[in-house]
PDB file of C-alpha atoms in Angstrom:
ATOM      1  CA  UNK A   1     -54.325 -12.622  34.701  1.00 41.00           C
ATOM      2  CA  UNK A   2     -52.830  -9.489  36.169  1.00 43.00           C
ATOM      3  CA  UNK A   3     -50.709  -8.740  33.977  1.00 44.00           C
ATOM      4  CA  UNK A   4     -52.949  -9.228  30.975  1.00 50.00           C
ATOM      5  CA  UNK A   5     -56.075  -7.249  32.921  1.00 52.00           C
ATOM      6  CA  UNK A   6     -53.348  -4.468  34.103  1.00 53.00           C
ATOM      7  CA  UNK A   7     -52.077  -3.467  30.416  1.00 55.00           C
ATOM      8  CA  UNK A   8     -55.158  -3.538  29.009  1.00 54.00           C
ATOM      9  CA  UNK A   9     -56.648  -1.065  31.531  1.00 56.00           C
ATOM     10  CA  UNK A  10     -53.359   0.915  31.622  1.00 60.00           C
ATOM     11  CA  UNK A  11     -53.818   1.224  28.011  1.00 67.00           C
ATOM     12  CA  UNK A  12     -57.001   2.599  28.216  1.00 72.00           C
ATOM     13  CA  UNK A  13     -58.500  -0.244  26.400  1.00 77.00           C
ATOM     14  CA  UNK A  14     -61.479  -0.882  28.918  1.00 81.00           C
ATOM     15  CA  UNK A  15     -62.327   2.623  29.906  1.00 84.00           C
ATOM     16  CA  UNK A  16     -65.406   3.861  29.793  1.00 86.00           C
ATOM     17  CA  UNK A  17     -67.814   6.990  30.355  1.00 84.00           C
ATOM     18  CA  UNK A  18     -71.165   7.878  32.384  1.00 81.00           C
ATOM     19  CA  UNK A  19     -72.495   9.552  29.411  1.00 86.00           C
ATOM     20  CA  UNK A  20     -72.076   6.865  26.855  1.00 87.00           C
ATOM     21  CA  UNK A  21     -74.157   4.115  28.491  1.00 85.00           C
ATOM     22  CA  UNK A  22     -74.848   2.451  25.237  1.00 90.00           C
ATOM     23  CA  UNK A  23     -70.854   1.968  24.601  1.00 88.00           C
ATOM     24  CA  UNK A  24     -70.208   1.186  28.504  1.00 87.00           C
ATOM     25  CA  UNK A  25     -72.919  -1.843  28.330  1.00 87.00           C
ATOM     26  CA  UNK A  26     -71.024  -3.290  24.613  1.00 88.00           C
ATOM     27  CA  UNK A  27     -67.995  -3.085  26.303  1.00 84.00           C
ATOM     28  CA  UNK A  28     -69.115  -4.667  29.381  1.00 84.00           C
ATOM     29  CA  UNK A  29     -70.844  -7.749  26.883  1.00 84.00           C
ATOM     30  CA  UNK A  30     -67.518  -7.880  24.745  1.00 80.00           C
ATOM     31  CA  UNK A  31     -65.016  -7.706  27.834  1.00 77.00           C
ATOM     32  CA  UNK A  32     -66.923  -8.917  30.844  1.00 75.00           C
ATOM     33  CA  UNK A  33     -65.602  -5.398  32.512  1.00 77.00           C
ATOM     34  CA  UNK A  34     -65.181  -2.371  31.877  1.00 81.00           C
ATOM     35  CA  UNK A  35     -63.212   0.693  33.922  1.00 80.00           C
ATOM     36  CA  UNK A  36     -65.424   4.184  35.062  1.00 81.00           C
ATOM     37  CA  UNK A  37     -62.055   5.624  36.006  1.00 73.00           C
ATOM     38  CA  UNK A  38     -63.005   8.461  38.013  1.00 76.00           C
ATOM     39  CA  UNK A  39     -66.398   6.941  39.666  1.00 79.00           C
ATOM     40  CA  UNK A  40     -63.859   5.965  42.350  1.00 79.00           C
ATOM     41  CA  UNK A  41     -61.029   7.567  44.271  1.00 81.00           C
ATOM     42  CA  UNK A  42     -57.900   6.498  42.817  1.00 81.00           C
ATOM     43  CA  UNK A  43     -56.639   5.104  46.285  1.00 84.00           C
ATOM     44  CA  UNK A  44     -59.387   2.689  46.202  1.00 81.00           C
ATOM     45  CA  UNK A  45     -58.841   1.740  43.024  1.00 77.00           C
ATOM     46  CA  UNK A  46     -55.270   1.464  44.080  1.00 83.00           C
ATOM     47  CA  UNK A  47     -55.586  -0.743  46.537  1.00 83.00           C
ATOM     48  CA  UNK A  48     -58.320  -3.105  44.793  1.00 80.00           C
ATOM     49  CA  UNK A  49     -55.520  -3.299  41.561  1.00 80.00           C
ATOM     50  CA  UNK A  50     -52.921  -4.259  44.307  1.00 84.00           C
ATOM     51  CA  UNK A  51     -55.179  -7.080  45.424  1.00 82.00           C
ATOM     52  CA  UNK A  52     -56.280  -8.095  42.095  1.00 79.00           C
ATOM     53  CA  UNK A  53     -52.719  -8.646  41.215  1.00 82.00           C
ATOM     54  CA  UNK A  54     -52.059 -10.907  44.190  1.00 84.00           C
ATOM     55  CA  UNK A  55     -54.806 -13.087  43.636  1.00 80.00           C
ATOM     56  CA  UNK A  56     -54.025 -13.337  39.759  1.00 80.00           C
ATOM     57  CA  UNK A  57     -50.400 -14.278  40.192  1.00 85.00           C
ATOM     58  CA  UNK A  58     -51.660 -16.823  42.900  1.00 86.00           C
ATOM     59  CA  UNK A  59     -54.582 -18.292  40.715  1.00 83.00           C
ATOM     60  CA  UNK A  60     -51.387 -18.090  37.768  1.00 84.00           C
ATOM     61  CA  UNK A  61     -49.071 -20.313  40.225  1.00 90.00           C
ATOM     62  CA  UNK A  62     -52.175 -22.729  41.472  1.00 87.00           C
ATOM     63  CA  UNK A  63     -53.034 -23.976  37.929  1.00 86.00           C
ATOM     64  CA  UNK A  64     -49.923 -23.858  36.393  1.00 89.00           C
ATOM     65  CA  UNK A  65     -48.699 -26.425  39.293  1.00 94.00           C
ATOM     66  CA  UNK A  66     -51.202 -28.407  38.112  1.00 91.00           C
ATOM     67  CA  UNK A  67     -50.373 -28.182  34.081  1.00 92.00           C
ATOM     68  CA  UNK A  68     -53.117 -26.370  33.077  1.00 87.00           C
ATOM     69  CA  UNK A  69     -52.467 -24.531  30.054  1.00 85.00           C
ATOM     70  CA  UNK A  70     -52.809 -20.819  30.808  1.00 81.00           C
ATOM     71  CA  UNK A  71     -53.259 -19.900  27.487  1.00 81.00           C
ATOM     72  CA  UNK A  72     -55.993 -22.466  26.614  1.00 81.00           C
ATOM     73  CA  UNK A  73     -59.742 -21.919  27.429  1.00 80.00           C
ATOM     74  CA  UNK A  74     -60.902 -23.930  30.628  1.00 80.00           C
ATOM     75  CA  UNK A  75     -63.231 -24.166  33.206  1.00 80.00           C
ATOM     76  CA  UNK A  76     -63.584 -24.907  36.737  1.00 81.00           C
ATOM     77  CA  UNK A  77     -66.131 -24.308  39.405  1.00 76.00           C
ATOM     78  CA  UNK A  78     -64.673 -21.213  40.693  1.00 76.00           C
ATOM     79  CA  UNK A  79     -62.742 -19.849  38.050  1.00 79.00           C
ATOM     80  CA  UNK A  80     -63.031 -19.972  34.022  1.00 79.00           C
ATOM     81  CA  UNK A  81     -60.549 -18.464  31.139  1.00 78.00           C
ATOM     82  CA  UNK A  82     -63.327 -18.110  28.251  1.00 72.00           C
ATOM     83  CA  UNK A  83     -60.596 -16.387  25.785  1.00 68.00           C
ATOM     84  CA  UNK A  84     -57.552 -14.229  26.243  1.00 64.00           C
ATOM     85  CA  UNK A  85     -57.412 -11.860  29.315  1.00 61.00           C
ATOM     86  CA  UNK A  86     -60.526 -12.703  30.630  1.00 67.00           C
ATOM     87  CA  UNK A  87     -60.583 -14.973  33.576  1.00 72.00           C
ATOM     88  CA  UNK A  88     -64.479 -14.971  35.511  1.00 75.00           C
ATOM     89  CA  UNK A  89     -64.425 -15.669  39.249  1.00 72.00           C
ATOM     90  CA  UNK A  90     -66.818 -16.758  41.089  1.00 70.00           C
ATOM     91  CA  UNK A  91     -66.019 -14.027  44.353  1.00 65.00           C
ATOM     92  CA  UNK A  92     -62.627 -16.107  44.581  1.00 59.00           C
ATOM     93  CA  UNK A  93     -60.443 -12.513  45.060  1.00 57.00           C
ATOM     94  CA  UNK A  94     -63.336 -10.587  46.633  1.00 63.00           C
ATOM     95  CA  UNK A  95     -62.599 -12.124  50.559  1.00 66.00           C
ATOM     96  CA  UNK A  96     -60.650  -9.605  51.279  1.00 68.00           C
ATOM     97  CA  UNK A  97     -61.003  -6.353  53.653  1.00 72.00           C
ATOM     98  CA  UNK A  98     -61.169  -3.670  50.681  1.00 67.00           C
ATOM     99  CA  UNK A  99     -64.342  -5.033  48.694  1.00 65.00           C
ATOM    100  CA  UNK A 100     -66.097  -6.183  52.371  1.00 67.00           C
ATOM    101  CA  UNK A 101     -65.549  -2.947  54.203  1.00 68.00           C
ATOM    102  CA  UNK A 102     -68.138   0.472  53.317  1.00 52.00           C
ATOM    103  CA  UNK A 103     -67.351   3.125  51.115  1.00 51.00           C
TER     104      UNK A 103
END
């Protein structure tokens, strides 16, 4: 999850702009996210990339200890891979302090 989610944003692949709403929303509908890189200040962003990670290489270790196929589609309550590096979460990673705590 990380790693796939990481490189694609690092590569630019997810970004979009304010003043292209209309491209913003396909992206959104094609990738389930999409990046407004400078909405946010990059510390934030920092640190909510830092926990991202840790709760992807978790959720990584958790099913693969159970033999799920990480590069298959499944689906489970919380968590579901629809197609390659896109995982949906049901507020699984968002627990902790920096997506609880004000801007």
């Amino acid at each position: 999850v990380g790693n796939s989610m990481t490189h694609l944003v690092a590569d630019g692949d997810l970004a979009a702009t304010a003043d292209d709403a209309d491209a913003a929303a396909d992206l959104f509908l094609e990738a389930g996210v999409c990046v407004f890189e400078a909405a946010l200040p990059p510390s934030l962003v920092a640190a909510c990339r830092s926990v991202l990670e840790r709760k992807s290489r978790l959720l990584d270790e958790r099913l693969a200890a159970r033999g799920v196929d990480l590069q298959a589609p499944w689906r489970f309550n919380e968590v579901c891979r629809r197609r390659f590096a896109r995982y949906d979460l049901r507020g699984w990673a968002l627990s902790d302090a920096i997506f609880t705590e004000s801007l």
